Coordinates of C-alpha atoms and ligand atoms in Angstrom, one line a residue:
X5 CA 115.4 127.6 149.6
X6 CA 111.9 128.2 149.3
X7 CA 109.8 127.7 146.2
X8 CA 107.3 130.1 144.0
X9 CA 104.9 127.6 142.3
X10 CA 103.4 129.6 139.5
X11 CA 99.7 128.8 138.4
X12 CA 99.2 127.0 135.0
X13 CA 99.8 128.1 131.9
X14 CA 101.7 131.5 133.2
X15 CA 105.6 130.4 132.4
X16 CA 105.8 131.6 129.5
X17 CA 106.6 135.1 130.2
X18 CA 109.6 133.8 133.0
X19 CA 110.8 131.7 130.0
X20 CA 110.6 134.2 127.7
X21 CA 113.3 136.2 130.2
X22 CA 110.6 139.2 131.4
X23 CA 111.8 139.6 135.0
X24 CA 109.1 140.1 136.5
X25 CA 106.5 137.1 138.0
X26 CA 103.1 139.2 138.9
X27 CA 101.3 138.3 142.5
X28 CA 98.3 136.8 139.8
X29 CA 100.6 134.2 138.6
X30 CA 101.7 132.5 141.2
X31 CA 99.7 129.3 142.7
X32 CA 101.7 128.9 145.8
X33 CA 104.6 129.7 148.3
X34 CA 106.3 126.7 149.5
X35 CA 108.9 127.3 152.5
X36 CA 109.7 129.8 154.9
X37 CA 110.8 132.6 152.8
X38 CA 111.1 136.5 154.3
X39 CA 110.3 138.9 151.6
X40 CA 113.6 139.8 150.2
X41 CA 114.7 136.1 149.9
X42 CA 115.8 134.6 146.7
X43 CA 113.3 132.2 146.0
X44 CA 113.5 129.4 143.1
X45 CA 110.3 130.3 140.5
X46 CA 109.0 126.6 139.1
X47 CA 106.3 126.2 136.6
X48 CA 103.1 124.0 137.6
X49 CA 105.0 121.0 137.1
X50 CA 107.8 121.6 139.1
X51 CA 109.9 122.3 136.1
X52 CA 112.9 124.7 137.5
X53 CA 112.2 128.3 135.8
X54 CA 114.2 131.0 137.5
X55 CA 115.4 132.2 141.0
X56 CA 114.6 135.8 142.1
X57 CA 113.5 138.1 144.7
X58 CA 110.3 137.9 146.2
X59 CA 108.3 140.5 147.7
X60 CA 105.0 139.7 148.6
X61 CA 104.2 143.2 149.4
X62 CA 104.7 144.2 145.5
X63 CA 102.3 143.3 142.9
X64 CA 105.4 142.0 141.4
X65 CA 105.9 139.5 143.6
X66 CA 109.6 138.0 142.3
X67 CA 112.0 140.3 140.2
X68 CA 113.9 137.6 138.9
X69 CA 117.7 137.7 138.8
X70 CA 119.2 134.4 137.6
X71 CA 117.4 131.4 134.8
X72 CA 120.2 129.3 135.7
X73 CA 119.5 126.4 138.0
X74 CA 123.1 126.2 139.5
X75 CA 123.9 129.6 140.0
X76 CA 124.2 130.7 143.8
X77 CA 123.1 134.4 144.4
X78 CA 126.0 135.6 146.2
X79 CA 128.4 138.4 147.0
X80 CA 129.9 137.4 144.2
X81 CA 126.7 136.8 142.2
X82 CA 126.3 141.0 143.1
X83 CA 130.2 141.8 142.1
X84 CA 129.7 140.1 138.8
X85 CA 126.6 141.6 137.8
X86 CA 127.6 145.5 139.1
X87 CA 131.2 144.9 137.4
X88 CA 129.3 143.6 134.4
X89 CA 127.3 146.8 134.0
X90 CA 130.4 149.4 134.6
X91 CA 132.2 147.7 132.1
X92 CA 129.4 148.1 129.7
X93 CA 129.6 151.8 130.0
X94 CA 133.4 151.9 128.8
X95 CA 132.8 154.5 126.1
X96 CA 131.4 156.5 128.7
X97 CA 133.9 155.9 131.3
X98 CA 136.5 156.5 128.4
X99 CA 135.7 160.0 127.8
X100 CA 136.7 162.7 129.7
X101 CA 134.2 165.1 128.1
X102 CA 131.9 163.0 130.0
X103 CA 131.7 162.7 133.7
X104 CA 128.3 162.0 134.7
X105 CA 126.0 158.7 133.4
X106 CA 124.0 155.9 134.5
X107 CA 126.2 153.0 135.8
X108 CA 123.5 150.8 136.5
X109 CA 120.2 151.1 134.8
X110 CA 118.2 148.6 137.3
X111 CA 116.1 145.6 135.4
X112 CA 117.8 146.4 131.9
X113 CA 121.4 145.6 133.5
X114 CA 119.6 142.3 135.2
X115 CA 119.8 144.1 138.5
X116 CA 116.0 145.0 139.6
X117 CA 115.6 147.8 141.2
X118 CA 118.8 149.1 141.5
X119 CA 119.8 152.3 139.5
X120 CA 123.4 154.0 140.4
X121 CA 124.5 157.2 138.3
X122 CA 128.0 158.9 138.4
X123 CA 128.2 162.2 138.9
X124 CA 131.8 163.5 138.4
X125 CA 133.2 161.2 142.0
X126 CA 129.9 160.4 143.7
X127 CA 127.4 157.8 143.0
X128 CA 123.7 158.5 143.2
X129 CA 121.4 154.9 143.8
X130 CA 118.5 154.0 144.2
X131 CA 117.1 150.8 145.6
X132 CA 113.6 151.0 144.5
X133 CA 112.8 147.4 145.0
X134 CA 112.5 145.5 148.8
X135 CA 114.8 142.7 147.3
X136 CA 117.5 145.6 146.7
X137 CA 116.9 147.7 149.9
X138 CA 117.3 144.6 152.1
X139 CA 120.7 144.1 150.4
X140 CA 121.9 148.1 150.4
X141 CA 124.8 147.4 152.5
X142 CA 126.6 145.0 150.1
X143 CA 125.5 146.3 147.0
X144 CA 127.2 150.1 149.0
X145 CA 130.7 147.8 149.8
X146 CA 130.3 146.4 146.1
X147 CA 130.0 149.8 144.4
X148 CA 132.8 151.0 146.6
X149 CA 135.3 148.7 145.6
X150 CA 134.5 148.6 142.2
X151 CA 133.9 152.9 141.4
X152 CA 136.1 153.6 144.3
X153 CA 134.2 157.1 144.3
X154 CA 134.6 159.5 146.9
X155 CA 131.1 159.3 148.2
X156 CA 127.7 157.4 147.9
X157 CA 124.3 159.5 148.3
X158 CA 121.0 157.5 148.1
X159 CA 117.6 159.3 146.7
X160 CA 114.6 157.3 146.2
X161 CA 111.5 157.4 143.8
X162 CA 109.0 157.7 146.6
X163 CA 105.8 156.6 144.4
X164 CA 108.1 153.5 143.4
X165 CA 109.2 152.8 146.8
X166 CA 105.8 152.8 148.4
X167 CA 104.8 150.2 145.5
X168 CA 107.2 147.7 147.8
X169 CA 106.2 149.1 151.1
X170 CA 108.9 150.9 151.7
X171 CA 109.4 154.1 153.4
X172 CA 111.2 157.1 152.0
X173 CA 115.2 157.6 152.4
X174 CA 118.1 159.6 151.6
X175 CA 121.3 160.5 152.5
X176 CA 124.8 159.5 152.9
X177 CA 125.6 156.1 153.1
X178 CA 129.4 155.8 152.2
X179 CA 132.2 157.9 152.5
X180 CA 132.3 161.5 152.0
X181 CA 129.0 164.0 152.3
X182 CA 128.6 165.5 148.8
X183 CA 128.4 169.2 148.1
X184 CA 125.1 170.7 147.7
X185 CA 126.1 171.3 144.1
X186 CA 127.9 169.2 142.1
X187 CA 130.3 170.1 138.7
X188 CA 129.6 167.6 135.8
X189 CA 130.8 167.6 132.3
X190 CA 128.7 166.6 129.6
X191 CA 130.1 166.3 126.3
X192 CA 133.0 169.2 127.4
X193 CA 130.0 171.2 128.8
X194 CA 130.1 171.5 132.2
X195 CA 126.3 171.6 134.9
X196 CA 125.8 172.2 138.1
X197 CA 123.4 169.7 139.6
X198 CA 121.7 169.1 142.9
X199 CA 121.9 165.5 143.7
X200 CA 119.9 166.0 147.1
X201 CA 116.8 167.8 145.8
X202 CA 117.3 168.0 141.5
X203 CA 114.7 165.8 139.9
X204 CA 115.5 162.3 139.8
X205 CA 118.7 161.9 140.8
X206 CA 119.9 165.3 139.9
X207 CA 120.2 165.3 135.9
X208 CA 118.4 163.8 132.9
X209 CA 121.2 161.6 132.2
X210 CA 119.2 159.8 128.9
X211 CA 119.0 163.0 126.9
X212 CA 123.3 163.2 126.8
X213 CA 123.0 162.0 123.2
X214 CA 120.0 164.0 122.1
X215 CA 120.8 167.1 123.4
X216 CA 123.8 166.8 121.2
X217 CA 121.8 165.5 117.9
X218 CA 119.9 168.6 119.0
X219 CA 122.8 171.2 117.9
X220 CA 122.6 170.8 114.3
X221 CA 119.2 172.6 114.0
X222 CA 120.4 175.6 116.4
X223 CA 123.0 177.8 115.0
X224 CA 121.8 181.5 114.0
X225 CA 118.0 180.0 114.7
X226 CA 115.5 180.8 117.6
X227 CA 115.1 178.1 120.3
X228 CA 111.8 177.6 122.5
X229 CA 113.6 175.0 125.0
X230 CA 109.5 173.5 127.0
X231 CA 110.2 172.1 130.0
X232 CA 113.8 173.0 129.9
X233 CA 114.5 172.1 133.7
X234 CA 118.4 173.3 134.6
X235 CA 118.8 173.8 131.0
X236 CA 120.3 170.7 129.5
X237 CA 119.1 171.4 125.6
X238 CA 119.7 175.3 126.4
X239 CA 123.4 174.9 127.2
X240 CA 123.9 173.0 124.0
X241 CA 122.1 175.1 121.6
X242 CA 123.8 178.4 123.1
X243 CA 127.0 176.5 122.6
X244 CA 125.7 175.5 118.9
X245 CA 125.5 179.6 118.4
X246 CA 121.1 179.9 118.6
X247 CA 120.5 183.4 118.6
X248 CA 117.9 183.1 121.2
X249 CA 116.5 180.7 123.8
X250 CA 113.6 180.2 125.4
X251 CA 113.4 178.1 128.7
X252 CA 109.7 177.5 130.4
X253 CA 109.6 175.4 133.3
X254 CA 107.5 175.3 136.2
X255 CA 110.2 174.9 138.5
X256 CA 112.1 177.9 139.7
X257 CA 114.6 176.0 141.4
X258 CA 115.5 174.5 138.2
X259 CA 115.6 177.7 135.9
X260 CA 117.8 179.2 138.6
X261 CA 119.8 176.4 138.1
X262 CA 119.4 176.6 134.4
X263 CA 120.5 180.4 134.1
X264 CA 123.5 179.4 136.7
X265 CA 124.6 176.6 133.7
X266 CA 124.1 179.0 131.0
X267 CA 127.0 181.2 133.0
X268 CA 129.1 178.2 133.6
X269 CA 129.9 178.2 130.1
X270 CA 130.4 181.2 129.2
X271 CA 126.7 182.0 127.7
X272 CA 125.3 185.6 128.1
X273 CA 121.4 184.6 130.1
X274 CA 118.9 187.3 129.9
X275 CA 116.3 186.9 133.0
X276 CA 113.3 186.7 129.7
X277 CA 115.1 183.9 128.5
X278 CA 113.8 181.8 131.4
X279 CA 110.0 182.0 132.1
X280 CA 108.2 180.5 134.6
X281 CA 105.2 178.6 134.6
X282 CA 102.9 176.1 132.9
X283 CA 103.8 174.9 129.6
X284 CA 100.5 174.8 128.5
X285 CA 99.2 178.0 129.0
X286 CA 102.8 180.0 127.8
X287 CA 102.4 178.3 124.4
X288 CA 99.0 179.1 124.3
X289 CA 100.0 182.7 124.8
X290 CA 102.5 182.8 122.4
X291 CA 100.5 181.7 119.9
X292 CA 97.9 183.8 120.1
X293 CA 100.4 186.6 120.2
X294 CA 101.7 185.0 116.9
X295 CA 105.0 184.3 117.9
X296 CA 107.6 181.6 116.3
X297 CA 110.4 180.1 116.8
X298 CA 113.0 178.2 114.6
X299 CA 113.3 175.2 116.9
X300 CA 111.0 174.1 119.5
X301 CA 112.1 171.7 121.9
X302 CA 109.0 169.3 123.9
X303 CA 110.8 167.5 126.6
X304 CA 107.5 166.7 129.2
X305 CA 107.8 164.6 131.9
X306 CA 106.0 161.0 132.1
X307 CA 102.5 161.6 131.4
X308 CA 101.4 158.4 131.5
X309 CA 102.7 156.1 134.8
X310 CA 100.3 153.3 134.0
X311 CA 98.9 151.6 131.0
X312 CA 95.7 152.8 132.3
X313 CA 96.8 156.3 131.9
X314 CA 97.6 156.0 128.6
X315 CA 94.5 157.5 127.3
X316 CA 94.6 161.0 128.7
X317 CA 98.4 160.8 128.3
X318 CA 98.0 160.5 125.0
X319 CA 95.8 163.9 124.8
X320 CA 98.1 165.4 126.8
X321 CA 100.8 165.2 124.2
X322 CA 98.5 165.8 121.7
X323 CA 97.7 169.1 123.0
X324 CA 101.3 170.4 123.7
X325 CA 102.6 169.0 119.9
X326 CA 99.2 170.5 118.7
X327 CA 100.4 174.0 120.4
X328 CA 104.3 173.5 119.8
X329 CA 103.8 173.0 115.9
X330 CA 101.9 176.3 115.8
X331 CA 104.8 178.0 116.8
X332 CA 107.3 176.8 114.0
X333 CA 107.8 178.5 111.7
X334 CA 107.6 177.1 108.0
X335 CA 110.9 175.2 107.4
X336 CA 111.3 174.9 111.3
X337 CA 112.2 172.0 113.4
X338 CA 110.2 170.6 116.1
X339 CA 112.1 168.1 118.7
X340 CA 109.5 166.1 120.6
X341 CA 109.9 163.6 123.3
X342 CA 107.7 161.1 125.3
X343 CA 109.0 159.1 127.9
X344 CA 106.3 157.0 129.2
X345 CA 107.1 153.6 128.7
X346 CA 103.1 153.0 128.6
X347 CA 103.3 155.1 125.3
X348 CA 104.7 153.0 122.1
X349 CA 107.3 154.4 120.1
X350 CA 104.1 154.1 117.4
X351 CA 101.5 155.5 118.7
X352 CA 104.1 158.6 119.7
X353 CA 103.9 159.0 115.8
X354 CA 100.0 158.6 115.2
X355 CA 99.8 161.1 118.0
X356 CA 102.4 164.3 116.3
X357 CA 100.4 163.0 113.4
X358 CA 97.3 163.8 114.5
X359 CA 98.5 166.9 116.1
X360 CA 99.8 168.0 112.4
X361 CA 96.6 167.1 110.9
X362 CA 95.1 169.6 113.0
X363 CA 97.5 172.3 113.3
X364 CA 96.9 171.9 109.1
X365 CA 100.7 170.8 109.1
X366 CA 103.0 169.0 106.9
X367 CA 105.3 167.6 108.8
X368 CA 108.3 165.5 107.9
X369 CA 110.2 162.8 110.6
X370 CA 114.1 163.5 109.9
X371 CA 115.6 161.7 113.0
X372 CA 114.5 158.7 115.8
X373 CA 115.8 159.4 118.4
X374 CA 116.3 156.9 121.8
X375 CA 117.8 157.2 125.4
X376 CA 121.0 156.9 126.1
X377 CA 123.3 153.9 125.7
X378 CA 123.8 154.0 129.5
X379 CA 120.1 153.4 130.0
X380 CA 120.1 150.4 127.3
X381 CA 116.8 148.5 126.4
X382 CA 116.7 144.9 127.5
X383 CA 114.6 143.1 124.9
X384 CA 113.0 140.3 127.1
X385 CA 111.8 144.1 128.9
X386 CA 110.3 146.0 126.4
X387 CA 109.5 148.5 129.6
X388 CA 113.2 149.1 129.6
X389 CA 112.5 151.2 126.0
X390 CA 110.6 154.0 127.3
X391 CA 112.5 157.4 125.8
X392 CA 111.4 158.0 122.2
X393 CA 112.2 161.5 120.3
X394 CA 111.3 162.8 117.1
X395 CA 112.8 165.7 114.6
X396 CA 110.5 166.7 112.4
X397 CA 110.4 169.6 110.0
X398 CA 107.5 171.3 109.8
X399 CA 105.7 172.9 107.1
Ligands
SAH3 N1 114.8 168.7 129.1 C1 115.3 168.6 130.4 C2 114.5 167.6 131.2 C3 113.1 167.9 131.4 S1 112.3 167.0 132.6 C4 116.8 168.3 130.4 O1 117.4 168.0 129.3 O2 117.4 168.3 131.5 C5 110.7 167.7 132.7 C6 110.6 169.1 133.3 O3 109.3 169.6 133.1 C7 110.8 169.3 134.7 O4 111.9 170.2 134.9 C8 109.5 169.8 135.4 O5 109.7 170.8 136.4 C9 108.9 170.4 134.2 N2 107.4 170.4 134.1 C10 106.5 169.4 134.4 N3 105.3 169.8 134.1 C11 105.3 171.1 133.6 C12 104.4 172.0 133.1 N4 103.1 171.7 133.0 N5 104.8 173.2 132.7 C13 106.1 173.5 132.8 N6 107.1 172.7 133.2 C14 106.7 171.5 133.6

């Protein structure tokens, strides 16, 4: 097996468990290796440190799978791991209320680069790393003996692709073709998502549990549900009795979608309950036409991709909490979400703070919130921890 010789002085992360080893750290290649390989990681001395998959390619050169010298990364090495990570999901896979979650949630589950969510009986992956991509076939077989599902659909994350030098891809690659709309149940609500061309891999999966905490500030109140997507928070304040929701997305596609889930349970949708556009301008608007709302829900998409985005990122979310706290009324909740993993779960808080200082606030944190416990943090990857929520009340 070839070897990556790492420069001096940069173990310490590989010891520490992070799984990734950076293109900057290593000295030299020794061997033949093909990029996708599993390659043994040794620190200057030689000293045995890991064995992973390299990709020369990435700027992370090895995603490291295994810190055990002896181990052989086989097909059983893949069945162990995969099975491993379903099992780990039992009080998912448990509950009927619940149909659809992440099975595999990539580095965090030791797998790099390989993410699979349920969707009622079809699997969704993603193989967003060369090392996984080369091995697509045998991770498919693995996942179909394991799930037994009735179909396997791949999507990819081009931007994350690309990073590995690899080309966009999606379709079919086991069993049956899935519908162009799939039935999931979420907590005994039931969605319709698009696996093919929904965002992600069809449904924000991490936000099960929050959209649930959600509830208890909704009944009888006023909801503005920003960035609402196919309505995920909407469904379960409507089934928590709000009087009235709001749903602003950019996306028609998804609002459609959104006013189709509202109907699927049984929830009367007004077309002005779903506006489309810019966040950022409607809540401007509103507020200048003095309008409030009970509960405002701020679920943006990743502002920050890098830690050199973090910056304007950070006004970014300053801006929209700045604009959403407006809105609330005195006694009023505001739910807030960033899920940049470039974006502490700290300097979330100095940044609502700093929005409440200027919207001449007092604001109160009742809950923490987190992502899912399908999509669980791995500590020696503090990347892993990217969703953080707060509940504030706002006076
Ligand atoms: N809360 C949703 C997930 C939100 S994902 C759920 O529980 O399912 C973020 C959403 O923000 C996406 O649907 C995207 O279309 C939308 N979006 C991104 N930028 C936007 C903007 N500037 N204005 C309005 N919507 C935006």
């Amino acid at each position: 097996m070839s070897t990556v010789i790492l420069k001096k002085g940069r173990a310490k992360p590989v010891l520490l468990h992070h799984p990734w080893v950076f293109s900057g750290a290593i000295a030299r290649i020794e061997g033949e290796a093909q990029d996708g390989d599993v390659v043994v990681v040794r620190d200057a001395g030689g000293n045995f440190l890991a064995q992973g998959m390299l990709n020369r390619r990435s700027q992370i050169a090895v995603r490291l799978l295994s810190w055990d010298e002896s181990g052989v990364i086989d097909s059983d090495f893949w069945r162990t791991r995969l099975a491993r990570a379903i099992a780990a999901r039992k009080v998912l896979t448990d509950d009927p209320g619940t149909t659809a979650y992440r099975l595999v949630n990539a580095e965090a589950d030791l797998l790099p680069g390989l993410v699979v969510d349920r969707y009622d009986d079809i699997l969704v992956v993603q193989f967003l790393t060369l090392g996984m991509d080369v091995r697509k076939r045998e991770i498919v077989s693995l996942l179909a003996e394991l799930v037994q599902p009735r179909g396997i659909y791949e999507r990819c994350d081009e931007e994350m692709r690309a990073k590995e030098g690899l080309l966009s891809q999606e379709g079919c690659l086991w069993g049956e073709e899935p519908p162009d709309l799939l039935q999931i149940t979420e907590n005994g609500l039931h969605f319709w998502v698009d696996i093919k061309r929904g965002q992600k891999t069809g449904f924000y999966l991490d936000q099960r549990e929050n959209r649930r905490r959600v509830q208890v500030y909704c009944p009888g109140h006023t909801v503005l549900n920003a960035f609402a997507y196919t309505g995920g928070f909407a469904v379960y304040a409507a089934a928590a009795g709000a009087e009235h929701i709001t749903n602003i997305d950019s996306s028609a596609e998804a609002l459609d979608l959104a006013k189709r889930n509202m109907a699927l349970n049984g929830f009367a949708a007004r077309d002005d309950e779903f506006v489309q556009g810019d966040v950022f301008q409607i809540l401007r608007y509103y507020r200048d036409q003095g309008r409030s709302f009970d509960v405002v829900i701020l679920d943006p998409p990743k502002f920050a991709h890098t830690q050199s985005q973090v910056e304007r990122a950070a006004r970014g979310y300053k801006d929209i909490n700045l604009l959403a706290l407006q809105l609330v009324r005195p006694g009023g909740a505001l739910v807030t979400f960033s899920c940049s993993g470039a974006i502490s779960a700290d300097l979330f808080q100095k940044i609502v703070f700093g929005a409440s200082v200027d919207a001449g606030r007092d604001v109160q944190i009742i809950e923490r919130l987190s992502q899912g416990v399908d999509h669980p943090a791995l500590l020696s990857f503090p990347e892993s921890q990217y969703l953080k929520g707060l509940v504030c009340r706002v006076w």
